[in-house]
PDB file of C-alpha atoms and ligand atoms in Angstrom:
ATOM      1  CA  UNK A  90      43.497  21.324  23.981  1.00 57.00           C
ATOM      2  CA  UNK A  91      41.105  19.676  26.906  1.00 61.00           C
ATOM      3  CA  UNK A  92      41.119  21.847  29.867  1.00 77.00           C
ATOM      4  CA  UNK A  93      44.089  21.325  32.280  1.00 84.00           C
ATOM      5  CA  UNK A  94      44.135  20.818  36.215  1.00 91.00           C
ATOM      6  CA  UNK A  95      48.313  20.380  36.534  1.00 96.00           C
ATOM      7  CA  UNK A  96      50.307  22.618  35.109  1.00 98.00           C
ATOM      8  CA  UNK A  97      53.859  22.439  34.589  1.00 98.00           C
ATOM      9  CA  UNK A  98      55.716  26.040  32.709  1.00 98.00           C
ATOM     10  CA  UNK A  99      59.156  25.529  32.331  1.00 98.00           C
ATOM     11  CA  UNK A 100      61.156  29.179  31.718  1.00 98.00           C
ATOM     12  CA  UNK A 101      64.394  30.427  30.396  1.00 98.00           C
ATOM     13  CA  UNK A 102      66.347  33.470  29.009  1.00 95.00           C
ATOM     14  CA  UNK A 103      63.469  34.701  26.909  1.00 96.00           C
ATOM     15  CA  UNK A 104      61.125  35.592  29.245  1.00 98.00           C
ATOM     16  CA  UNK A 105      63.950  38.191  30.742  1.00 97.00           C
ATOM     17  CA  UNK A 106      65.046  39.293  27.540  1.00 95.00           C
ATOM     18  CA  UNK A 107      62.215  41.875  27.406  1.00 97.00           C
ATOM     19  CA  UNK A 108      63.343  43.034  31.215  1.00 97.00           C
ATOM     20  CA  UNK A 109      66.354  43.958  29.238  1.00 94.00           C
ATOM     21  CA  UNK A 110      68.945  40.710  30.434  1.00 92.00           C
ATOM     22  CA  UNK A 111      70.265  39.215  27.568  1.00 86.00           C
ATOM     23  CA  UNK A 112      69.731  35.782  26.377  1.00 87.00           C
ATOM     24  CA  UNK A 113      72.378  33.337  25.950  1.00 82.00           C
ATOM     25  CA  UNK A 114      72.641  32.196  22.517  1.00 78.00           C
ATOM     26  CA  UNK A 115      71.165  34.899  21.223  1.00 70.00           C
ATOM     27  CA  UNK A 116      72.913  38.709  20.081  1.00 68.00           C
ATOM     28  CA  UNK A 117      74.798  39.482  22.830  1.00 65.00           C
ATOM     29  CA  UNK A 118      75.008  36.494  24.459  1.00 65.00           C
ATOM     30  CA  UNK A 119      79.162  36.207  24.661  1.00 62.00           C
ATOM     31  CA  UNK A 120      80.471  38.272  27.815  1.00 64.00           C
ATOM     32  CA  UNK A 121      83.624  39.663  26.922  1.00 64.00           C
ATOM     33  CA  UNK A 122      84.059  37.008  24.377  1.00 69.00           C
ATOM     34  CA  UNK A 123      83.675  34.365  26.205  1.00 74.00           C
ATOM     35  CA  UNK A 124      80.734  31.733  25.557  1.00 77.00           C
ATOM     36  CA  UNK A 125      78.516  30.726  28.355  1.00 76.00           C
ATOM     37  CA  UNK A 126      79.488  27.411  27.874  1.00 74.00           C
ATOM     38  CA  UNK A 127      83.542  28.236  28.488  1.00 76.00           C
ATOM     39  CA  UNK A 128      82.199  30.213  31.875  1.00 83.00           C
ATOM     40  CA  UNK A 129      79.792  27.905  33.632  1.00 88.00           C
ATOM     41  CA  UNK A 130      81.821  24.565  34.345  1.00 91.00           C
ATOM     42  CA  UNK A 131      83.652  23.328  37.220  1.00 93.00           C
ATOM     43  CA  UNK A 132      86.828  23.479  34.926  1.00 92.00           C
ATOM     44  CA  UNK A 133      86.549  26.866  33.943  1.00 92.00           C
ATOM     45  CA  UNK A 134      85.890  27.589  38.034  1.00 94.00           C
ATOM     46  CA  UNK A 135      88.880  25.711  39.405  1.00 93.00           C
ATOM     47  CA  UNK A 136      91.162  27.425  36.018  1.00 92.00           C
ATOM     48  CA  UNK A 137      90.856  30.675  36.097  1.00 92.00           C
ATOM     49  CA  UNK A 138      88.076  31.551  39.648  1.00 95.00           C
ATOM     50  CA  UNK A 139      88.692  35.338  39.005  1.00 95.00           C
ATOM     51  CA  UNK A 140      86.739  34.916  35.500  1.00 91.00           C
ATOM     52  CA  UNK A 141      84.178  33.159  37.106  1.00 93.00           C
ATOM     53  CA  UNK A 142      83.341  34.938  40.165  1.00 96.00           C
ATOM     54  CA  UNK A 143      83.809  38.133  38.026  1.00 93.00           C
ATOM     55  CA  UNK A 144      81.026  37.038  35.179  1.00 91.00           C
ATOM     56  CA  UNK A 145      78.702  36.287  37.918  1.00 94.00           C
ATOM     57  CA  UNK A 146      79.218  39.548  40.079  1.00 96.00           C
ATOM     58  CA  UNK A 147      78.577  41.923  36.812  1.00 92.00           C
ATOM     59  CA  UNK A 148      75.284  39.186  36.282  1.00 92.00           C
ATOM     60  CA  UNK A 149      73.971  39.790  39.640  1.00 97.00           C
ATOM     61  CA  UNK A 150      74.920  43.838  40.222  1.00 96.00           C
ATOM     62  CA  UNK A 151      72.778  43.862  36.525  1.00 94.00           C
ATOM     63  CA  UNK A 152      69.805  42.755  38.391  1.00 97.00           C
ATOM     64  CA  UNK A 153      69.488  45.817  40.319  1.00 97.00           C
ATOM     65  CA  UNK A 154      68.548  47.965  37.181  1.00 97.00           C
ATOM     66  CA  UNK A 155      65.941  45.451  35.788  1.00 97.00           C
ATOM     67  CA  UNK A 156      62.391  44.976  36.457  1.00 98.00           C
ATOM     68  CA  UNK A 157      59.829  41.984  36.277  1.00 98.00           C
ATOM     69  CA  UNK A 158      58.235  42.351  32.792  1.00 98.00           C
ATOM     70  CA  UNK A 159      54.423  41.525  31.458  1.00 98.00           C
ATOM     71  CA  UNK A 160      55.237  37.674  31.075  1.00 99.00           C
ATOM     72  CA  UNK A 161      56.311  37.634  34.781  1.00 98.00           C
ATOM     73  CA  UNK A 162      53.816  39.465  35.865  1.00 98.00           C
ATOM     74  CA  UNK A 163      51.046  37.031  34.260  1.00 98.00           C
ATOM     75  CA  UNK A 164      52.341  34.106  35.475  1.00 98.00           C
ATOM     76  CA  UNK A 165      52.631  35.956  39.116  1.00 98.00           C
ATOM     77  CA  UNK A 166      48.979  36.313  38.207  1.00 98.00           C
ATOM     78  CA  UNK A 167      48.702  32.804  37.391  1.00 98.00           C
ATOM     79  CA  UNK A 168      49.940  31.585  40.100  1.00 98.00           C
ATOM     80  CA  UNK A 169      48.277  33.798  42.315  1.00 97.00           C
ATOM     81  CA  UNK A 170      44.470  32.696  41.033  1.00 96.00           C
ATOM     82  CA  UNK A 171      44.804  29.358  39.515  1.00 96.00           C
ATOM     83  CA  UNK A 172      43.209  26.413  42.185  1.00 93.00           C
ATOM     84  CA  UNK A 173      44.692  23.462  39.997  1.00 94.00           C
ATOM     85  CA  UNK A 174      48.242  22.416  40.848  1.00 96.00           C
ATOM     86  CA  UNK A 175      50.875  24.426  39.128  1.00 97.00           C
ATOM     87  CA  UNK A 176      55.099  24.155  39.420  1.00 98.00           C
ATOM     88  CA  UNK A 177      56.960  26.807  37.493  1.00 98.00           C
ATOM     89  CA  UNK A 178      60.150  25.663  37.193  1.00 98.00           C
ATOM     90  CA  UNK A 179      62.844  28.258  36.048  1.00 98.00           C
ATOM     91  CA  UNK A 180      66.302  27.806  34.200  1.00 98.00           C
ATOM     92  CA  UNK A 181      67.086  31.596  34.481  1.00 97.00           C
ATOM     93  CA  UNK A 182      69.249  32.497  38.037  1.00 97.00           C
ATOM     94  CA  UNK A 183      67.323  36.063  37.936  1.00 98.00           C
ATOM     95  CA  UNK A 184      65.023  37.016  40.394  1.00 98.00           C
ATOM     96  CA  UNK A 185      62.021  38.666  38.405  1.00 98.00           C
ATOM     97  CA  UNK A 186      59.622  35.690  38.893  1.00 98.00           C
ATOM     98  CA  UNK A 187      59.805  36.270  42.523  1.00 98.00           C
ATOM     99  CA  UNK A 188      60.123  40.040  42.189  1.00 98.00           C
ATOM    100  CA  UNK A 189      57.049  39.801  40.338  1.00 98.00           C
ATOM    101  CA  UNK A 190      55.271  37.733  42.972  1.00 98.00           C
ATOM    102  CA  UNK A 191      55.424  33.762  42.182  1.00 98.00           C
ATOM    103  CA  UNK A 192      55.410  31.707  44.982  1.00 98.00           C
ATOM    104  CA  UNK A 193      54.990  27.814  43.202  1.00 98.00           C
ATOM    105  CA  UNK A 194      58.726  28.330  41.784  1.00 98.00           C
ATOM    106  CA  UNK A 195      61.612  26.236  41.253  1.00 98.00           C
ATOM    107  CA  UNK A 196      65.063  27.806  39.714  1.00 98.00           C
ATOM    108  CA  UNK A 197      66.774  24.376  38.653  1.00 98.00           C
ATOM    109  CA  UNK A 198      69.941  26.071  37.358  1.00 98.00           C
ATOM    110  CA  UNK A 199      70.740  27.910  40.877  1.00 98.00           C
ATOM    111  CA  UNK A 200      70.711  31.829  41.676  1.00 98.00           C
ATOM    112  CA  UNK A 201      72.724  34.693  41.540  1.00 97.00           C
ATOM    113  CA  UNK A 202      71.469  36.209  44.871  1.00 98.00           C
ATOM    114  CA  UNK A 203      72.303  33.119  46.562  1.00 98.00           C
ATOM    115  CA  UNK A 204      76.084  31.324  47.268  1.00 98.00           C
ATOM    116  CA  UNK A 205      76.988  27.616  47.463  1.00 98.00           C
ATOM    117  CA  UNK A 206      79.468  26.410  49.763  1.00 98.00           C
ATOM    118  CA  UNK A 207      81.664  23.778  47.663  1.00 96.00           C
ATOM    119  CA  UNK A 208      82.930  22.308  50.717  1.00 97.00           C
ATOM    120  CA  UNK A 209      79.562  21.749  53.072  1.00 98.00           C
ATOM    121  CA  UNK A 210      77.403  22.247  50.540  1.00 97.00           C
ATOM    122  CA  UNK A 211      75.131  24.851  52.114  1.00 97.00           C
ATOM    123  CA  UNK A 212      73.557  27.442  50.532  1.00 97.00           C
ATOM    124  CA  UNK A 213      72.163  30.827  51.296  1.00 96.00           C
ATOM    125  CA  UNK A 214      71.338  34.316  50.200  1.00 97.00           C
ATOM    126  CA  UNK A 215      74.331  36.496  49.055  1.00 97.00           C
ATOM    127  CA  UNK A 216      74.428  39.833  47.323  1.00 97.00           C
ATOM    128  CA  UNK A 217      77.374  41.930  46.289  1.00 97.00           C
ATOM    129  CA  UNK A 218      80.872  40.967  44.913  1.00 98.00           C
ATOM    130  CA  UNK A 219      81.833  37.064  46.055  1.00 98.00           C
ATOM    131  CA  UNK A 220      85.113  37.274  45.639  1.00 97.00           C
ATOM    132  CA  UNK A 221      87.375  34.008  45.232  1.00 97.00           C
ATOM    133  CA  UNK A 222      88.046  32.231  48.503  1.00 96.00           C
ATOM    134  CA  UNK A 223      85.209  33.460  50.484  1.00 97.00           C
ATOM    135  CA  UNK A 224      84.845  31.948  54.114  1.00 97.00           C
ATOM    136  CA  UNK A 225      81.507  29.606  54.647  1.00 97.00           C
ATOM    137  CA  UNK A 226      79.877  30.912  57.264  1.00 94.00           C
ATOM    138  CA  UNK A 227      79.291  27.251  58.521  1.00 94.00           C
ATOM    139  CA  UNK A 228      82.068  25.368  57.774  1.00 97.00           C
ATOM    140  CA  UNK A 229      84.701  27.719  57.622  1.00 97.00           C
ATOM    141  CA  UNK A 230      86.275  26.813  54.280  1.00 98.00           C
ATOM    142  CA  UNK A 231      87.211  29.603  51.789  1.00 97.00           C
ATOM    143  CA  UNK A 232      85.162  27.759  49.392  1.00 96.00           C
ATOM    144  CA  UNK A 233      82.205  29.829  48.497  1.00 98.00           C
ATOM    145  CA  UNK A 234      81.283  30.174  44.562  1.00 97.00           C
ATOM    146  CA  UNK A 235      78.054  31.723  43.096  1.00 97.00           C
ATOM    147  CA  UNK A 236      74.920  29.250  43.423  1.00 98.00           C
ATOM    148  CA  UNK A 237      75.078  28.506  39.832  1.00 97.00           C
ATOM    149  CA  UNK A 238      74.131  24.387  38.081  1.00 97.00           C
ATOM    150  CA  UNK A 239      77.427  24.196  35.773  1.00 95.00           C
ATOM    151  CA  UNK A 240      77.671  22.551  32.749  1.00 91.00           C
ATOM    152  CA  UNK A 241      77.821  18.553  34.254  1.00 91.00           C
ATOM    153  CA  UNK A 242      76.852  19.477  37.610  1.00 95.00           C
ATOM    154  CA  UNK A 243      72.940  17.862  38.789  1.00 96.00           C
ATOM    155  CA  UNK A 244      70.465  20.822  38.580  1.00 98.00           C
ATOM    156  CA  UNK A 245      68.283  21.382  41.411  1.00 98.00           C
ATOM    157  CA  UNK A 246      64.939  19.503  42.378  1.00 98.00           C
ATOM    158  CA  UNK A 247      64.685  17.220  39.425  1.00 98.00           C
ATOM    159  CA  UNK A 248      63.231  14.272  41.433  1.00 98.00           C
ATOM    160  CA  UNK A 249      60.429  17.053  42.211  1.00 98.00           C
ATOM    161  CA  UNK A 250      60.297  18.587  38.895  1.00 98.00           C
ATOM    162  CA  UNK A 251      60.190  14.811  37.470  1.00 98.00           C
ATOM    163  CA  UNK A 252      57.224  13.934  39.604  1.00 98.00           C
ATOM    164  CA  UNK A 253      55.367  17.063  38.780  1.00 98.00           C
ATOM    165  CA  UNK A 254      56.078  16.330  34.833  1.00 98.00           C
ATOM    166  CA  UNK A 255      54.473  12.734  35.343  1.00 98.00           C
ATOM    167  CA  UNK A 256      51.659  14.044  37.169  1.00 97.00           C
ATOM    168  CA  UNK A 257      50.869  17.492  34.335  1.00 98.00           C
ATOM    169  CA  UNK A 258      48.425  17.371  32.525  1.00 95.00           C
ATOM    170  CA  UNK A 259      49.585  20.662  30.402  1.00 97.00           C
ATOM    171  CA  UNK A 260      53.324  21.437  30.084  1.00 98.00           C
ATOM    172  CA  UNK A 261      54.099  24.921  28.716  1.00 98.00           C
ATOM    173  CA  UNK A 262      57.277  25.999  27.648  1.00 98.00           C
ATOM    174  CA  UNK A 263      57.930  29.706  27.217  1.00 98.00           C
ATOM    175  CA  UNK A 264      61.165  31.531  26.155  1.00 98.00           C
ATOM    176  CA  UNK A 265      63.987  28.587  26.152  1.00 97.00           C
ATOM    177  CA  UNK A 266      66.182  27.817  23.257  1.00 94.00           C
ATOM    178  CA  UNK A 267      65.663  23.477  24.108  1.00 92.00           C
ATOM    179  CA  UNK A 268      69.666  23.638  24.048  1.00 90.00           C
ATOM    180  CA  UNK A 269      70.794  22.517  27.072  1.00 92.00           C
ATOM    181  CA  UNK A 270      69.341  19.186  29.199  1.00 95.00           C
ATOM    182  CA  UNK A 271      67.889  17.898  31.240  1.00 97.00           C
ATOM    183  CA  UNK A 272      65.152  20.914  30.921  1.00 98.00           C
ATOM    184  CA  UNK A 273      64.924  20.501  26.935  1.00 97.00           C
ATOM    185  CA  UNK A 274      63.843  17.081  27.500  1.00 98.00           C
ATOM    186  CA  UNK A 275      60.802  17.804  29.531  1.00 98.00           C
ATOM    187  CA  UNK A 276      58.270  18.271  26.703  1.00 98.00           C
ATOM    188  CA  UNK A 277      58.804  14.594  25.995  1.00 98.00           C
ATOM    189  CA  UNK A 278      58.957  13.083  29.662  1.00 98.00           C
ATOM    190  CA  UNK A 279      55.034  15.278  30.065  1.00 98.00           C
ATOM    191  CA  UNK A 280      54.210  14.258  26.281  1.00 98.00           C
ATOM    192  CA  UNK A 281      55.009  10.566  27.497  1.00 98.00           C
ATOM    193  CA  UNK A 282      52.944  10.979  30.885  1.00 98.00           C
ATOM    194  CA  UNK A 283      49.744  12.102  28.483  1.00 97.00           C
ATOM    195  CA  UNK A 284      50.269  16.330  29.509  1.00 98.00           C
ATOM    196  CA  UNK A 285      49.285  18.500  26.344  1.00 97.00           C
ATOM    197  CA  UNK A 286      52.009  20.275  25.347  1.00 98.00           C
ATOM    198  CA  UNK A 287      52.514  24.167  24.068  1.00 98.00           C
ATOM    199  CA  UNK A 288      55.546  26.201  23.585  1.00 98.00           C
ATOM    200  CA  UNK A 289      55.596  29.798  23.509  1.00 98.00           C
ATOM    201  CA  UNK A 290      58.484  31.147  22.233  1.00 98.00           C
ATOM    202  CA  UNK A 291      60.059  33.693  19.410  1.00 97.00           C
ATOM    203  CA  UNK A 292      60.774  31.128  17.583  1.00 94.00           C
ATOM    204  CA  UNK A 293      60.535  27.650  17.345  1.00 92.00           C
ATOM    205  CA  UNK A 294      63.334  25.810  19.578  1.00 91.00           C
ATOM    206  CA  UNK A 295      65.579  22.894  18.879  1.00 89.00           C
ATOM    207  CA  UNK A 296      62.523  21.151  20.137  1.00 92.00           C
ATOM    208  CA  UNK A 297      59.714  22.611  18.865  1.00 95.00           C
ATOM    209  CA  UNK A 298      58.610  19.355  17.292  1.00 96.00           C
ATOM    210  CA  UNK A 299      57.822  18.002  20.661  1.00 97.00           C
ATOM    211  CA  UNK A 300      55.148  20.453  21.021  1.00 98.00           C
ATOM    212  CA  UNK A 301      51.486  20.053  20.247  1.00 98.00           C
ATOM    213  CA  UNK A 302      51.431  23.440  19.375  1.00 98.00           C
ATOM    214  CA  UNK A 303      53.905  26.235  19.149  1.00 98.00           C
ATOM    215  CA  UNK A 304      52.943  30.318  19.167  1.00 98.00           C
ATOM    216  CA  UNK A 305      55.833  32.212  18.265  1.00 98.00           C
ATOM    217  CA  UNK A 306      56.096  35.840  19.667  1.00 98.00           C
ATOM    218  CA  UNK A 307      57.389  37.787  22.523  1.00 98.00           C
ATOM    219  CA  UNK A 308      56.544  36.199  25.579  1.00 98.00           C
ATOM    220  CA  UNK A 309      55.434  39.380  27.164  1.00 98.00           C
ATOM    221  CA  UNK A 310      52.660  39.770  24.648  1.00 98.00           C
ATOM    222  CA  UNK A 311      52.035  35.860  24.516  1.00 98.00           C
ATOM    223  CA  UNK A 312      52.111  35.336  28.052  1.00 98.00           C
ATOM    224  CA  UNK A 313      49.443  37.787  29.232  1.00 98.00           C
ATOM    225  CA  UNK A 314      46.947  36.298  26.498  1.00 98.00           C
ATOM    226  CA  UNK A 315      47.683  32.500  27.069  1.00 98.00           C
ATOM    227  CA  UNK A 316      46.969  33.758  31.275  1.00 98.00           C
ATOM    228  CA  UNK A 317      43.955  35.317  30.399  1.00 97.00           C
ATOM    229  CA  UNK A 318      42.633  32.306  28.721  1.00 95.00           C
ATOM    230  CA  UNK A 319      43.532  29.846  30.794  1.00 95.00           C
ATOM    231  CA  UNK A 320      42.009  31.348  33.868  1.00 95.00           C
ATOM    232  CA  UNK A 321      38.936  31.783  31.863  1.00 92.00           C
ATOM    233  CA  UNK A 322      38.960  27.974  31.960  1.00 86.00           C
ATOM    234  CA  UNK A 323      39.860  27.293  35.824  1.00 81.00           C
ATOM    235  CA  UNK A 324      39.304  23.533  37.160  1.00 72.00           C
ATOM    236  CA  UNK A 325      36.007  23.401  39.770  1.00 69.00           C
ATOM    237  CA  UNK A 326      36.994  24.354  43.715  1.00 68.00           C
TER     238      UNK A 326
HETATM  239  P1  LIG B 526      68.825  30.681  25.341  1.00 65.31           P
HETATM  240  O1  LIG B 526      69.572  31.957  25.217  1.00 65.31           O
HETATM  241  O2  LIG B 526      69.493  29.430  24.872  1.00 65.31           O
HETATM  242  O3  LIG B 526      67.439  30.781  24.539  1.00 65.31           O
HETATM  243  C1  LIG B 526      66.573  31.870  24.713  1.00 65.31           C
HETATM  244  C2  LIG B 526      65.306  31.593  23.917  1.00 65.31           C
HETATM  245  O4  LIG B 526      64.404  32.670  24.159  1.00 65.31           O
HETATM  246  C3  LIG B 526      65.489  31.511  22.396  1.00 65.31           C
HETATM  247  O5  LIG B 526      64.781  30.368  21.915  1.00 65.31           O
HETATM  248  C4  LIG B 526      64.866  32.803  21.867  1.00 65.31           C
HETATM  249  O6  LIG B 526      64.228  32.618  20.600  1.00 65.31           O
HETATM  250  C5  LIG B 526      63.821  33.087  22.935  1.00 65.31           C
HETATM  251  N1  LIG B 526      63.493  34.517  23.108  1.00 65.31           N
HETATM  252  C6  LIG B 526      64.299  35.594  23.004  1.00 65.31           C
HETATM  253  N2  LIG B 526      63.631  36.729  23.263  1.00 65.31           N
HETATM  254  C7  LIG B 526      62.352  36.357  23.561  1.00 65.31           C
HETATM  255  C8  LIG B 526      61.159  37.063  23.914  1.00 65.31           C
HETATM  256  N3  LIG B 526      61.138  38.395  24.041  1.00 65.31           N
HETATM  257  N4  LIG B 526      60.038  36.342  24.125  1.00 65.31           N
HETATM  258  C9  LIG B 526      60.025  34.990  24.015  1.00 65.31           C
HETATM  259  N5  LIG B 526      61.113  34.283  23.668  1.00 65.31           N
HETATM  260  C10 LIG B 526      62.263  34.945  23.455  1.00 65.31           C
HETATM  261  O7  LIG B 526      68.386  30.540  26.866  1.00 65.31           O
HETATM  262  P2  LIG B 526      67.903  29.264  27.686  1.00 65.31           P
HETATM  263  O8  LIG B 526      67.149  28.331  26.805  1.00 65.31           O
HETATM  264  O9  LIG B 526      67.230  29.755  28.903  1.00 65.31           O
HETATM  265  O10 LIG B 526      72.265  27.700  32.092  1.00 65.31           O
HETATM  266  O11 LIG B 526      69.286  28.615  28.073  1.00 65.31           O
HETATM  267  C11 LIG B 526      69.303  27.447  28.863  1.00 65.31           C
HETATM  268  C12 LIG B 526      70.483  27.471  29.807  1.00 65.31           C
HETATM  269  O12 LIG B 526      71.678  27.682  29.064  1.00 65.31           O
HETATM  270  C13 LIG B 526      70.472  28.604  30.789  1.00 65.31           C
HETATM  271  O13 LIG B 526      69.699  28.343  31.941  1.00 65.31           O
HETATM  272  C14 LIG B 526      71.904  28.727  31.166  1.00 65.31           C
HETATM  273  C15 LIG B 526      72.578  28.509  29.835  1.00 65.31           C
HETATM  274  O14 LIG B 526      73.755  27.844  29.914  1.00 65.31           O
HETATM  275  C16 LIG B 526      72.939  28.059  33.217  1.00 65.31           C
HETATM  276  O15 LIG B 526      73.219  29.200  33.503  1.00 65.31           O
HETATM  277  C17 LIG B 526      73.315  26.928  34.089  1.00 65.31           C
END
């Protein structure tokens, strides 16, 4: 693989699972039975809001007994020393990249410390319970729901995240299950632009053909390694 100048990592459940959060599709991925996919959609909000708001309060008081792992902290490292361009973009609504000190970081599917006013539209920080029908402190609606991209809602920043992929010159995938889009099509939009393409991962994804080359592993022994080797190779100041 040529040495890179843009980077592009894309993340997703994996590299939490070692934090202890559990992955979607993997052993204990249902919540009280219910699949992710019956949880995160506007239907499932506007059905039965209780269920909704309830899933995502136990998912964000869960955060406060989990720590950043190894794989966060290398890429916190990464980011930290690499002088190339870099965008992590992030699928996972945790906050252990930031906890663990990234600053170049994108989290396309939403947040769970953050709320989204369905009427205005604003977001902001939130933590605690959000019950149904809480009152927008702009607008004044009782219309507040957890910052969370549902299943046919428009994740965040793709018109940045698509620039960035057309610009990379190395795309990196690392702990995602290339299940749900637009995010498991970015190895081909970077493959298309020219980027070199790796996926590390515990095993191979639904995409894994895509890749150029695939370690499988945990990410939080992977992650370190790939770190360490790639800022062995950083582009001249
Ligand atoms: P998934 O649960 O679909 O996939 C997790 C991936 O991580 C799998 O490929 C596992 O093999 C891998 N994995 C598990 N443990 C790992 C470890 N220790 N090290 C490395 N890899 C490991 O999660 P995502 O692909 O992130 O959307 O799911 C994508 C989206 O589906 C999520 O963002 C979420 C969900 O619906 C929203 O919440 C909007």
């Amino acid at each position: 693989m040529p040495h890179p100048q843009t980077i592009v990592i894309l993340t997703g459940a994996g590299i939490s699972a070692e934090s202890g959060i559990a992955t979607f599709r993997g052993p204990g991925g249902l919540w009280e039975g219910h699949r992710v996919e019956d949880v995160c959609t506007p239907a499932a909000l506007a059905a039965d809001p209780v269920l909704v708001h309830r899933f995502y309060d136990a998912r964000r008081a869960a955060l406060g007994g989990v720590v950043p792992n190894a794989a966060h902290a290398a890429l916190a490292r990464l980011d930290a020393g690499w002088r190339g361009e870099l965008l992590i973009v992030t699928q996972n609504v945790d906050d252990l990249h930031e906890r663990a000190g990234t600053r170049r970081l994108l989290h396309m599917h939403g947040e769970l410390r953050s709320a989204l006013c369905a009427a205005c539209g604003s977001r902001g920080p939130h933590d605690g319970p959000l019950p149904p029908g809480s009152v927008c402190g702009g607008c004044g609606a009782g219309a507040v729901r957890p910052d969370i991209v549902f299943f046919g809602e428009m994740p965040y920043a793709m018109e940045r995240i698509e620039a960035a992929l057309a610009t990379a010159d190395l795309f990196v995938s690392i702990g995602t299950s290339g299940a749900v889009y637009p995010a498991a099509g970015f190895v081909q939009t970077a493959r298309a632009h020219g980027a070199a393409t790796l996926e590390l991962n515990l095993a191979r994804s639904a995409g894994s053909g895509w890749f150029d080359e695939s370690r499988l592993g945990a990410a939080g022994a992977l992650v370190p390694d790939w770190v360490d080797s790639l800022l062995a190779v950083q582009p001249l100041p």
